[in-house]
Amino acid sequence: MTDRIEGTEQEPPKIEFPCEYPIKVLGRQQADFETVVIEVFERHAPGFDSETIVAKASSKGTFISLTITIIATGPEQLKALHEELMATGQVQMVI
């Protein structure tokens, strides 16, 4: 996707891999949500630091977000991670 600024096309910023890459995963508050998400991350980014996971519940407690930082190795890894997270049926959004 490109943005037009005064008649010029601007490329999105390039990400240089490997890099630290925070990913926010949003889903409904369920007993096994965090476990399911972490299992997916372990398959796609083994060895990520689970101590750095930030969990935040919505104001009414209906939803929960997990922010997990991984060392991303490339766009293929990120795409596969996103697809498997969404396929769990528990994840509403990945940012």
CSV table of C-alpha atoms in Angstrom, one decimal, residues 21-27 33 37 40-41 64-68 70 77-88 90-95:
chain,number,residue,atom,x,y,z
A,21,TYR,CA,9.0,-7.2,16.9
A,22,PRO,CA,6.1,-6.6,19.3
A,23,ILE,CA,2.8,-8.3,18.4
A,24,LYS,CA,-0.5,-7.6,20.1
A,25,VAL,CA,-3.1,-10.4,20.1
A,26,LEU,CA,-6.7,-9.7,21.1
A,27,GLY,CA,-9.3,-12.2,22.0
A,33,PHE,CA,-6.6,-18.1,25.6
A,37,VAL,CA,-1.5,-18.1,22.0
A,40,VAL,CA,1.4,-20.8,18.6
A,41,PHE,CA,4.2,-18.3,19.3
A,64,ILE,CA,-7.8,-9.6,26.8
A,65,SER,CA,-4.8,-8.5,24.8
A,66,LEU,CA,-1.4,-10.1,25.0
A,67,THR,CA,1.6,-8.1,23.7
A,68,ILE,CA,4.4,-10.5,22.9
A,70,ILE,CA,9.7,-11.8,19.4
A,77,GLN,CA,7.5,-16.0,9.7
A,78,LEU,CA,5.1,-13.2,10.6
A,79,LYS,CA,2.6,-14.2,8.0
A,80,ALA,CA,2.6,-17.9,9.2
A,81,LEU,CA,2.3,-16.7,12.8
A,82,HIS,CA,-0.7,-14.5,12.0
A,83,GLU,CA,-2.5,-17.2,10.0
A,84,GLU,CA,-2.1,-19.8,12.7
A,85,LEU,CA,-3.2,-17.3,15.4
A,86,MET,CA,-6.4,-16.5,13.5
A,87,ALA,CA,-7.0,-20.2,12.8
A,88,THR,CA,-7.3,-20.9,16.5
A,90,GLN,CA,-10.0,-17.6,19.7
A,91,VAL,CA,-8.1,-14.7,18.3
A,92,GLN,CA,-10.1,-11.7,17.2
A,93,MET,CA,-7.3,-9.5,15.9
A,94,VAL,CA,-3.5,-9.4,15.5
A,95,ILE,CA,-1.8,-6.1,15.4
